[in-house]
Coordinates of N, CA and C in Angstrom, one line a residue:
Chain A
X1 N 131.0 -52.7 -141.6 CA 130.7 -53.3 -140.3 C 129.9 -52.3 -139.5
X2 N 129.1 -52.8 -138.6 CA 128.2 -51.8 -137.9 C 129.0 -51.3 -136.7
X3 N 128.5 -50.2 -136.1 CA 129.1 -49.7 -134.9 C 128.0 -49.0 -134.1
X4 N 128.2 -48.8 -132.8 CA 127.2 -48.1 -132.0 C 127.8 -47.1 -131.2
X5 N 127.2 -45.9 -131.1 CA 127.8 -44.8 -130.3 C 126.8 -44.4 -129.2
X6 N 127.3 -44.3 -128.0 CA 126.5 -43.8 -126.9 C 127.3 -42.6 -126.3
X7 N 126.8 -41.4 -126.5 CA 127.6 -40.2 -126.3 C 127.6 -39.8 -124.8
X8 N 126.6 -40.3 -124.1 CA 126.5 -39.9 -122.6 C 127.3 -41.0 -121.9
X9 N 128.4 -40.7 -121.3 CA 129.1 -41.7 -120.5 C 128.6 -41.9 -119.1
X10 N 128.3 -40.8 -118.5 CA 127.8 -40.8 -117.1 C 126.7 -39.7 -117.0
X11 N 125.5 -40.2 -116.6 CA 124.4 -39.2 -116.4 C 124.0 -39.3 -114.9
X12 N 123.8 -38.1 -114.3 CA 123.4 -38.1 -112.9 C 122.1 -37.3 -112.9
X13 N 121.1 -37.9 -112.3 CA 119.8 -37.3 -112.2 C 119.2 -37.4 -110.8
X14 N 118.3 -36.5 -110.5 CA 117.5 -36.7 -109.3 C 116.3 -37.5 -109.5
X15 N 115.8 -38.2 -108.5 CA 114.6 -39.0 -108.6 C 113.4 -38.1 -109.2
X16 N 112.6 -38.7 -110.0 CA 111.4 -38.1 -110.7 C 111.8 -37.3 -111.9
X17 N 113.1 -37.1 -112.2 CA 113.5 -36.4 -113.4 C 113.2 -37.3 -114.6
X18 N 113.2 -36.6 -115.8 CA 113.0 -37.4 -117.0 C 114.4 -37.8 -117.6
X19 N 114.4 -38.9 -118.3 CA 115.6 -39.5 -118.7 C 115.6 -39.6 -120.3
X20 N 116.7 -39.3 -120.9 CA 116.8 -39.7 -122.3 C 118.3 -40.0 -122.5
X21 N 118.6 -41.2 -123.0 CA 119.9 -41.7 -123.2 C 120.1 -41.8 -124.8
X22 N 121.1 -41.3 -125.3 CA 121.3 -41.3 -126.7 C 122.0 -42.6 -127.2
X23 N 121.6 -43.1 -128.4 CA 122.2 -44.2 -129.1 C 122.1 -43.9 -130.6
X24 N 123.2 -43.9 -131.2 CA 123.3 -43.9 -132.7 C 124.1 -45.1 -133.2
X25 N 123.7 -45.5 -134.4 CA 124.4 -46.7 -135.0 C 124.8 -46.3 -136.4
X26 N 125.7 -47.0 -136.9 CA 126.1 -46.9 -138.3 C 126.0 -48.2 -139.0
X27 N 125.1 -48.3 -139.9 CA 124.9 -49.5 -140.7 C 123.9 -49.1 -141.8
X28 N 124.2 -49.5 -143.0 CA 123.4 -49.1 -144.1 C 122.1 -49.9 -144.4
X29 N 122.0 -51.0 -143.8 CA 120.9 -51.9 -144.0 C 119.9 -51.9 -142.9
X30 N 119.0 -52.9 -142.9 CA 118.1 -53.2 -141.9 C 118.7 -53.7 -140.6
X31 N 118.3 -53.2 -139.5 CA 118.9 -53.6 -138.2 C 117.9 -54.0 -137.2
X32 N 118.3 -54.8 -136.3 CA 117.5 -55.0 -135.0 C 118.2 -54.3 -133.9
X33 N 117.5 -53.6 -133.0 CA 118.0 -52.8 -132.0 C 117.6 -53.2 -130.6
X34 N 118.5 -53.0 -129.7 CA 118.3 -53.5 -128.3 C 118.8 -52.5 -127.3
X35 N 118.2 -52.5 -126.2 CA 118.7 -51.8 -125.0 C 118.8 -52.8 -123.9
X36 N 120.0 -52.9 -123.3 CA 120.2 -53.8 -122.1 C 120.6 -53.0 -120.9
X37 N 120.4 -53.5 -119.8 CA 120.7 -52.9 -118.5 C 121.5 -53.8 -117.6
X38 N 122.5 -53.2 -116.9 CA 123.3 -54.0 -116.0 C 123.2 -53.3 -114.6
X39 N 122.4 -53.9 -113.7 CA 122.3 -53.4 -112.4 C 123.6 -53.8 -111.6
X40 N 124.0 -53.1 -110.6 CA 125.2 -53.4 -109.9 C 125.2 -54.8 -109.4
X41 N 126.2 -55.6 -109.8 CA 126.4 -56.9 -109.3 C 125.5 -58.0 -110.0
X42 N 124.8 -57.5 -111.1 CA 123.9 -58.5 -111.7 C 124.3 -58.7 -113.2
X43 N 123.6 -59.7 -113.8 CA 123.8 -60.0 -115.2 C 123.2 -58.8 -116.1
X44 N 123.7 -58.7 -117.3 CA 123.1 -57.9 -118.3 C 121.7 -58.5 -118.6
X45 N 120.7 -57.6 -118.7 CA 119.4 -58.1 -119.0 C 118.7 -57.2 -120.0
X46 N 117.8 -57.7 -120.8 CA 117.1 -57.0 -121.9 C 116.1 -56.0 -121.3
X47 N 116.1 -54.7 -121.7 CA 115.1 -53.7 -121.4 C 114.0 -53.7 -122.5
X48 N 114.5 -53.6 -123.7 CA 113.5 -53.6 -124.8 C 114.2 -53.8 -126.1
X49 N 113.4 -54.0 -127.2 CA 114.0 -54.3 -128.5 C 113.1 -53.8 -129.6
X50 N 113.7 -53.6 -130.7 CA 113.0 -53.1 -131.9 C 113.4 -54.0 -133.1
X51 N 112.4 -54.5 -133.8 CA 112.6 -55.4 -135.0 C 111.9 -54.7 -136.2
X52 N 110.7 -54.4 -136.1 CA 109.9 -53.8 -137.2 C 108.6 -53.3 -136.6
X53 N 107.9 -52.5 -137.5 CA 106.6 -52.0 -137.0 C 106.7 -50.7 -136.3
X54 N 105.9 -50.5 -135.3 CA 105.8 -49.2 -134.6 C 107.2 -48.8 -134.1
X55 N 107.7 -47.7 -134.5 CA 109.1 -47.3 -134.1 C 109.2 -46.9 -132.6
X56 N 108.1 -46.8 -131.9 CA 108.1 -46.5 -130.5 C 107.8 -47.8 -129.7
X57 N 108.9 -48.3 -129.0 CA 108.7 -49.6 -128.4 C 108.8 -49.4 -126.9
X58 N 108.0 -50.2 -126.2 CA 107.9 -50.1 -124.7 C 108.6 -51.3 -124.1
X59 N 109.3 -51.1 -123.0 CA 110.0 -52.2 -122.4 C 109.6 -52.4 -120.9
X60 N 110.4 -53.0 -120.2 CA 110.1 -53.2 -118.8 C 110.4 -52.0 -118.0
X61 N 109.8 -51.9 -116.8 CA 110.1 -50.9 -115.8 C 109.8 -49.4 -116.3
X62 N 108.9 -49.3 -117.2 CA 108.5 -48.0 -117.7 C 109.4 -47.3 -118.7
X63 N 110.4 -48.1 -119.2 CA 111.3 -47.6 -120.3 C 110.6 -47.7 -121.7
X64 N 111.0 -46.8 -122.5 CA 110.6 -46.8 -123.9 C 111.8 -46.3 -124.8
X65 N 111.7 -46.7 -126.1 CA 112.7 -46.2 -127.0 C 112.1 -45.9 -128.3
X66 N 112.6 -44.9 -129.0 CA 112.1 -44.6 -130.3 C 113.2 -44.8 -131.4
X67 N 112.8 -45.5 -132.4 CA 113.7 -45.7 -133.6 C 113.4 -44.6 -134.6
X68 N 114.4 -43.8 -134.9 CA 114.3 -42.8 -136.0 C 115.3 -43.2 -137.0
X69 N 114.8 -43.8 -138.1 CA 115.6 -44.4 -139.1 C 116.5 -43.3 -139.8
X70 N 115.9 -42.1 -140.1 CA 116.6 -41.1 -140.8 C 117.8 -40.5 -140.0
X71 N 117.7 -40.7 -138.7 CA 118.8 -40.2 -137.8 C 119.7 -41.4 -137.3
X72 N 119.4 -42.6 -137.7 CA 120.1 -43.8 -137.2 C 120.2 -43.8 -135.7
X73 N 119.0 -43.5 -135.1 CA 119.0 -43.4 -133.6 C 118.0 -44.3 -133.0
X74 N 118.3 -44.6 -131.7 CA 117.4 -45.5 -131.0 C 117.5 -45.0 -129.5
X75 N 117.0 -43.9 -129.2 CA 117.2 -43.3 -127.9 C 116.3 -43.9 -126.8
X76 N 116.8 -44.0 -125.7 CA 116.0 -44.6 -124.5 C 115.4 -43.5 -123.7
X77 N 114.2 -43.7 -123.2 CA 113.5 -42.6 -122.4 C 112.8 -43.2 -121.3
X78 N 112.7 -42.4 -120.2 CA 111.8 -42.8 -119.1 C 111.3 -41.4 -118.5
X79 N 110.0 -41.3 -118.4 CA 109.5 -40.0 -118.0 C 109.8 -39.6 -116.5
X80 N 110.0 -40.6 -115.6 CA 110.3 -40.3 -114.2 C 111.1 -41.4 -113.6
X81 N 112.4 -41.1 -113.4 CA 113.3 -42.1 -112.9 C 113.2 -42.4 -111.4
X82 N 113.6 -43.6 -111.0 CA 113.6 -43.9 -109.6 C 115.1 -44.3 -109.2
X83 N 115.3 -44.2 -107.9 CA 116.6 -44.6 -107.4 C 117.1 -45.9 -107.9
X84 N 116.1 -46.9 -108.0 CA 116.4 -48.2 -108.5 C 116.8 -48.3 -109.9
X85 N 116.7 -47.3 -110.7 CA 117.2 -47.2 -112.1 C 118.7 -47.0 -112.2
X86 N 119.4 -46.8 -111.1 CA 120.8 -46.7 -111.1 C 121.4 -48.0 -111.6
X87 N 122.2 -47.8 -112.8 CA 122.7 -49.0 -113.5 C 123.5 -48.5 -114.6
X88 N 124.0 -49.4 -115.4 CA 124.7 -49.1 -116.7 C 123.8 -49.6 -117.8
X89 N 123.7 -48.8 -118.8 CA 122.8 -49.0 -119.9 C 123.5 -49.2 -121.2
X90 N 123.2 -50.2 -122.0 CA 123.9 -50.5 -123.2 C 123.0 -50.6 -124.4
X91 N 123.3 -49.9 -125.4 CA 122.6 -50.0 -126.7 C 123.3 -51.1 -127.5
X92 N 122.5 -51.8 -128.3 CA 123.2 -52.9 -129.2 C 122.4 -53.0 -130.5
X93 N 123.1 -53.4 -131.5 CA 122.6 -53.5 -132.9 C 123.0 -54.8 -133.5
X94 N 122.1 -55.4 -134.3 CA 122.4 -56.6 -135.0 C 121.9 -56.4 -136.4
X95 N 122.7 -56.5 -137.5 CA 122.1 -56.4 -138.8 C 121.2 -57.5 -139.1
X96 N 120.2 -57.2 -139.9 CA 119.2 -58.3 -140.2 C 119.9 -59.3 -141.1
X97 N 119.7 -60.6 -140.7 CA 120.3 -61.7 -141.5 C 121.7 -62.0 -141.0
X98 N 122.2 -61.4 -139.9 CA 123.5 -61.7 -139.4 C 123.4 -61.7 -137.9
X99 N 124.2 -62.6 -137.3 CA 124.1 -62.7 -135.8 C 125.1 -61.8 -135.1
X100 N 125.8 -61.0 -135.8 CA 126.8 -60.2 -135.1 C 126.1 -59.1 -134.3
X101 N 126.2 -59.2 -133.0 CA 125.5 -58.3 -132.0 C 126.6 -57.4 -131.4
X102 N 126.5 -56.1 -131.8 CA 127.5 -55.1 -131.4 C 126.9 -54.2 -130.4
X103 N 127.7 -54.0 -129.3 CA 127.2 -53.1 -128.2 C 128.0 -51.7 -128.3
X104 N 127.3 -50.7 -127.7 CA 127.9 -49.5 -127.5 C 128.8 -49.5 -126.2
X105 N 129.4 -48.3 -125.9 CA 130.3 -48.3 -124.8 C 129.6 -48.1 -123.4
X106 N 128.3 -47.9 -123.5 CA 127.5 -47.9 -122.2 C 127.4 -46.5 -121.6
X107 N 126.3 -46.3 -120.9 CA 126.1 -45.1 -120.2 C 125.8 -45.4 -118.7
X108 N 126.6 -44.9 -117.8 CA 126.3 -45.1 -116.4 C 125.3 -44.1 -115.9
X109 N 124.2 -44.6 -115.3 CA 123.2 -43.7 -114.8 C 123.2 -43.8 -113.3
X110 N 123.3 -42.6 -112.7 CA 123.2 -42.5 -111.2 C 122.0 -41.7 -110.9
X111 N 121.2 -42.2 -110.0 CA 120.0 -41.5 -109.6 C 120.2 -41.1 -108.1
X112 N 120.0 -39.8 -107.9 CA 120.2 -39.3 -106.5 C 118.8 -39.2 -105.8
X113 N 118.7 -39.9 -104.7 CA 117.4 -39.9 -104.0 C 116.9 -38.5 -103.6
Chain B
X1 N 118.2 -75.5 -113.6 CA 117.8 -74.1 -114.1 C 118.4 -73.9 -115.5
X2 N 117.6 -73.3 -116.4 CA 118.1 -73.0 -117.7 C 118.9 -71.7 -117.7
X3 N 120.0 -71.7 -118.4 CA 120.8 -70.5 -118.4 C 122.2 -70.7 -119.0
X4 N 123.1 -69.8 -118.7 CA 124.4 -69.8 -119.2 C 125.4 -69.9 -118.0
X5 N 126.3 -70.8 -118.1 CA 127.2 -71.0 -117.0 C 128.6 -70.7 -117.5
X6 N 129.3 -69.7 -116.9 CA 130.7 -69.4 -117.2 C 131.5 -69.9 -116.0
X7 N 132.6 -70.5 -116.3 CA 133.5 -70.9 -115.2 C 135.0 -70.8 -115.6
X8 N 135.8 -70.4 -114.7 CA 135.5 -70.1 -113.3 C 135.1 -68.6 -113.2
X9 N 134.7 -68.1 -112.0 CA 134.3 -66.7 -111.8 C 135.6 -65.8 -111.8
X10 N 136.6 -66.3 -111.2 CA 137.9 -65.6 -111.1 C 139.0 -66.5 -111.6
X11 N 139.9 -66.0 -112.3 CA 141.0 -66.8 -112.9 C 142.3 -66.0 -112.9
X12 N 143.4 -66.6 -112.4 CA 144.7 -65.9 -112.3 C 145.6 -66.8 -113.1
X13 N 146.4 -66.1 -114.0 CA 147.4 -66.8 -114.8 C 148.7 -66.0 -114.9
X14 N 149.7 -66.7 -115.1 CA 151.0 -66.0 -115.3 C 151.1 -65.6 -116.8
X15 N 151.9 -64.5 -117.0 CA 152.1 -64.0 -118.3 C 152.7 -65.1 -119.2
X16 N 152.2 -65.1 -120.4 CA 152.8 -66.1 -121.4 C 152.1 -67.4 -121.4
X17 N 151.2 -67.7 -120.5 CA 150.4 -68.9 -120.5 C 149.1 -68.7 -121.2
X18 N 148.7 -69.8 -122.0 CA 147.4 -69.8 -122.5 C 146.4 -70.2 -121.5
X19 N 145.1 -69.7 -121.6 CA 144.1 -70.0 -120.6 C 142.8 -70.1 -121.3
X20 N 142.0 -71.1 -120.9 CA 140.7 -71.4 -121.6 C 139.5 -71.1 -120.6
X21 N 138.6 -70.2 -121.1 CA 137.4 -69.9 -120.3 C 136.2 -70.7 -120.8
X22 N 135.5 -71.2 -119.9 CA 134.4 -72.1 -120.2 C 133.1 -71.4 -120.3
X23 N 132.2 -71.8 -121.3 CA 130.9 -71.2 -121.4 C 129.9 -72.3 -121.9
X24 N 128.9 -72.6 -121.1 CA 128.0 -73.7 -121.4 C 126.6 -73.1 -121.3
X25 N 125.7 -73.5 -122.3 CA 124.3 -73.0 -122.2 C 123.4 -74.2 -122.4
X26 N 122.3 -74.2 -121.7 CA 121.3 -75.3 -121.9 C 119.9 -74.7 -122.3
X27 N 120.0 -73.6 -123.1 CA 118.8 -73.0 -123.6 C 118.5 -73.4 -125.0
X28 N 119.3 -74.3 -125.6 CA 119.1 -74.7 -127.0 C 119.3 -73.6 -128.0
X29 N 120.1 -72.6 -127.6 CA 120.3 -71.5 -128.5 C 121.3 -71.8 -129.6
X30 N 121.1 -71.2 -130.8 CA 122.0 -71.4 -131.9 C 123.2 -70.5 -131.8
X31 N 123.0 -69.3 -131.5 CA 124.1 -68.3 -131.5 C 124.7 -68.1 -130.1
X32 N 126.0 -68.0 -130.1 CA 126.8 -67.8 -128.9 C 127.8 -66.7 -129.2
X33 N 128.2 -66.0 -128.1 CA 129.1 -64.8 -128.2 C 130.1 -64.8 -127.1
X34 N 131.2 -64.2 -127.4 CA 132.2 -63.8 -126.3 C 132.5 -62.3 -126.4
X35 N 132.3 -61.6 -125.3 CA 132.6 -60.2 -125.2 C 133.7 -60.0 -124.1
X36 N 134.4 -58.9 -124.3 CA 135.3 -58.4 -123.3 C 134.7 -57.1 -122.8
X37 N 134.7 -56.9 -121.5 CA 134.1 -55.7 -120.9 C 135.2 -55.0 -120.1
X38 N 135.6 -53.8 -120.6 CA 136.6 -53.0 -119.9 C 136.0 -51.6 -119.5
X39 N 136.4 -51.1 -118.4 CA 135.8 -49.8 -118.0 C 135.8 -48.7 -119.1
X40 N 134.7 -48.1 -119.3 CA 134.7 -47.0 -120.3 C 134.7 -47.5 -121.8
X41 N 134.8 -48.8 -122.0 CA 134.8 -49.3 -123.4 C 133.6 -50.2 -123.7
X42 N 132.7 -50.4 -122.8 CA 131.6 -51.2 -123.0 C 131.9 -52.6 -123.3
X43 N 131.1 -53.3 -124.1 CA 131.3 -54.7 -124.4 C 131.8 -54.7 -125.9
X44 N 133.0 -55.3 -126.0 CA 133.6 -55.5 -127.3 C 133.6 -56.9 -127.7
X45 N 133.1 -57.2 -128.9 CA 132.9 -58.5 -129.4 C 134.2 -59.2 -129.8
X46 N 134.5 -60.3 -129.3 CA 135.7 -61.1 -129.6 C 135.4 -62.1 -130.7
X47 N 134.5 -63.0 -130.5 CA 134.1 -64.0 -131.5 C 132.6 -64.3 -131.3
X48 N 132.0 -64.7 -132.4 CA 130.6 -65.2 -132.3 C 130.4 -66.4 -133.2
X49 N 129.4 -67.2 -132.8 CA 129.1 -68.4 -133.6 C 127.6 -68.4 -133.8
X50 N 127.3 -68.6 -135.1 CA 125.8 -68.7 -135.4 C 125.3 -70.1 -135.4
X51 N 126.2 -71.1 -135.5 CA 125.8 -72.4 -135.6 C 127.0 -73.3 -135.2
X52 N 126.7 -74.6 -134.9 CA 127.7 -75.5 -134.5 C 128.8 -75.6 -135.6
X53 N 130.0 -75.7 -135.2 CA 131.1 -75.9 -136.2 C 131.4 -74.7 -137.1
X54 N 130.9 -73.5 -136.7 CA 131.1 -72.3 -137.4 C 131.2 -71.2 -136.4
X55 N 132.2 -70.3 -136.7 CA 132.3 -69.1 -135.9 C 133.0 -68.0 -136.7
X56 N 132.8 -66.8 -136.3 CA 133.4 -65.6 -137.0 C 134.1 -64.7 -136.0
X57 N 135.1 -64.0 -136.5 CA 135.8 -63.0 -135.7 C 134.9 -61.8 -135.4
X58 N 135.1 -61.3 -134.2 CA 134.4 -60.1 -133.9 C 135.3 -58.9 -134.2
X59 N 135.2 -57.9 -133.3 CA 136.0 -56.7 -133.5 C 137.4 -56.7 -132.9
X60 N 137.6 -57.6 -132.0 CA 138.9 -57.7 -131.3 C 139.4 -59.1 -131.1
X61 N 139.4 -59.9 -132.2 CA 139.7 -61.3 -132.2 C 141.2 -61.6 -132.0
X62 N 142.1 -60.7 -132.2 CA 143.5 -61.0 -132.2 C 143.9 -61.4 -130.8
X63 N 144.6 -62.6 -130.7 CA 145.1 -63.1 -129.5 C 144.1 -64.0 -128.8
X64 N 143.0 -64.3 -129.4 CA 142.0 -65.2 -128.9 C 141.7 -66.3 -129.9
X65 N 141.2 -67.4 -129.4 CA 140.7 -68.5 -130.3 C 139.4 -69.1 -129.6
X66 N 138.6 -69.7 -130.5 CA 137.4 -70.4 -130.0 C 137.1 -71.7 -130.7
X67 N 136.2 -72.5 -130.2 CA 135.7 -73.6 -130.9 C 134.2 -73.8 -130.7
X68 N 133.5 -74.4 -131.6 CA 132.1 -74.7 -131.3 C 131.8 -76.1 -131.8
X69 N 132.3 -77.0 -131.1 CA 132.1 -78.5 -131.5 C 130.7 -79.0 -131.0
X70 N 130.1 -78.4 -130.0 CA 128.8 -78.7 -129.5 C 127.9 -77.5 -129.4
X71 N 126.7 -77.7 -129.6 CA 125.8 -76.5 -129.6 C 125.8 -75.8 -128.3
X72 N 126.0 -76.6 -127.2 CA 125.9 -76.0 -125.9 C 127.1 -75.4 -125.3
X73 N 128.2 -75.5 -126.1 CA 129.5 -75.1 -125.5 C 130.3 -74.2 -126.5
X74 N 130.9 -73.2 -125.9 CA 131.7 -72.2 -126.8 C 132.9 -71.7 -125.9
X75 N 133.9 -72.5 -125.8 CA 135.1 -72.1 -125.0 C 135.9 -71.1 -125.7
X76 N 136.5 -70.2 -124.9 CA 137.4 -69.1 -125.4 C 138.8 -69.3 -124.8
X77 N 139.8 -69.4 -125.7 CA 141.2 -69.5 -125.3 C 141.8 -68.1 -125.4
X78 N 142.4 -67.6 -124.3 CA 143.2 -66.4 -124.4 C 144.6 -66.8 -124.5
X79 N 145.2 -66.5 -125.6 CA 146.6 -67.0 -125.9 C 147.6 -66.0 -125.4
X80 N 148.8 -66.4 -125.4 CA 149.9 -65.5 -125.0 C 150.1 -64.4 -126.0
X81 N 149.5 -64.4 -127.1 CA 149.6 -63.4 -128.1 C 148.7 -62.2 -127.8
X82 N 147.8 -62.4 -126.9 CA 146.9 -61.3 -126.5 C 147.7 -60.3 -125.6
X83 N 147.9 -59.1 -126.0 CA 148.8 -58.1 -125.3 C 148.3 -57.6 -124.0
X84 N 147.0 -57.6 -123.8 CA 146.4 -57.0 -122.6 C 145.3 -57.9 -122.2
X85 N 145.5 -59.1 -121.7 CA 144.5 -60.1 -121.4 C 143.7 -59.8 -120.1
X86 N 144.2 -59.1 -119.2 CA 143.5 -58.9 -118.0 C 142.2 -58.1 -118.2
X87 N 141.0 -58.7 -118.0 CA 139.7 -58.1 -118.3 C 138.6 -59.0 -117.7
X88 N 137.4 -58.5 -117.9 CA 136.2 -59.2 -117.5 C 135.6 -59.8 -118.8
X89 N 135.4 -61.1 -118.9 CA 134.9 -61.7 -120.1 C 133.5 -62.2 -119.9
X90 N 132.6 -61.9 -120.8 CA 131.2 -62.2 -120.8 C 130.9 -63.1 -122.0
X91 N 130.1 -64.2 -121.7 CA 129.6 -65.1 -122.7 C 128.1 -64.9 -122.8
X92 N 127.6 -65.0 -124.0 CA 126.1 -64.8 -124.2 C 125.6 -65.8 -125.2
X93 N 124.3 -66.0 -125.2 CA 123.7 -66.8 -126.3 C 122.4 -66.2 -126.6
X94 N 121.9 -66.5 -127.8 CA 120.6 -66.1 -128.2 C 120.0 -67.1 -129.2
X95 N 118.7 -67.2 -129.3 CA 118.1 -68.1 -130.3 C 118.5 -67.5 -131.7
X96 N 118.4 -66.2 -131.9 CA 118.8 -65.6 -133.1 C 118.6 -64.1 -133.0
X97 N 119.7 -63.4 -133.2 CA 119.6 -61.9 -133.2 C 118.9 -61.5 -134.4
X98 N 119.0 -62.3 -135.5 CA 118.3 -61.9 -136.7 C 116.8 -62.0 -136.5
X99 N 116.3 -62.9 -135.7 CA 114.9 -63.0 -135.4 C 114.5 -62.1 -134.2
X100 N 115.4 -61.2 -133.8 CA 115.1 -60.3 -132.7 C 114.9 -60.9 -131.4
X101 N 115.5 -62.0 -131.1 CA 115.4 -62.6 -129.8 C 116.5 -62.1 -128.9
X102 N 116.3 -62.0 -127.6 CA 117.3 -61.4 -126.8 C 118.4 -62.3 -126.5
X103 N 119.6 -61.7 -126.1 CA 120.7 -62.5 -125.7 C 120.7 -62.6 -124.2
X104 N 121.1 -63.8 -123.7 CA 121.2 -64.1 -122.3 C 122.7 -64.2 -122.0
X105 N 123.0 -63.6 -120.8 CA 124.4 -63.4 -120.5 C 124.8 -64.3 -119.3
X106 N 126.0 -64.8 -119.3 CA 126.5 -65.5 -118.1 C 127.0 -64.5 -117.0
X107 N 127.5 -65.0 -115.9 CA 127.9 -64.1 -114.8 C 129.3 -63.5 -115.0
X108 N 130.0 -64.0 -116.1 CA 131.3 -63.5 -116.4 C 132.5 -64.2 -115.7
X109 N 133.6 -64.0 -116.3 CA 134.9 -64.5 -115.7 C 135.9 -63.3 -115.7
X110 N 136.4 -63.1 -114.5 CA 137.4 -62.0 -114.4 C 138.8 -62.7 -114.5
X111 N 139.5 -62.4 -115.5 CA 140.8 -62.9 -115.7 C 141.9 -61.9 -115.4
X112 N 142.8 -62.3 -114.5 CA 143.9 -61.5 -114.2 C 145.2 -62.2 -114.5
X113 N 146.0 -61.5 -115.3 CA 147.3 -62.1 -115.7 C 148.4 -61.3 -115.0
X114 N 149.3 -62.1 -114.3 CA 150.3 -61.4 -113.5 C 151.7 -61.8 -114.0

């Protein structure tokens, strides 16, 4: 069975700082990878996803993530964060050919103006 | 509007009672999911369904049951066997995670057992 690890539980940054949130998964086969964001009081929504092709994927609001197969990682990055990026971020994985979508424990991001 | 509707938003029940949480979607999605969200534990998968009349246990299925008699509906029953039922429950649907389509989430139901 697959699993997802997000080692950063709470990250605090100042505006304009660069961001990298870690995500590692365990599964031996092909996977689809996702990052979701939950802004305070709102639904979870998709930031970006990886299926195949270019391992560097770009999402909404200036976020990007890089899939490194050898490291089983899919880290989320943003070069310059804004106060409005304050939210909880979840990494998720689904094995190819299976609908089981598994989430990590989430990382709470707080941006200080 | 297209989307996922969970009801009710807040639910209170006495210990020992079964309770059913509703989840309806009008997105024509094949896959549906139930997650439990607890502080510091992220979203944990309870059950998922890839197609009508079929569902699979997730990682924490004990004490829960589901049905998928219609494509648009995936109700979750929290039974008296669930040892710690007080939590925030999220329902989601997607066309297909296998095809890398995103999951859409409902607003959630906060269940409190007293």
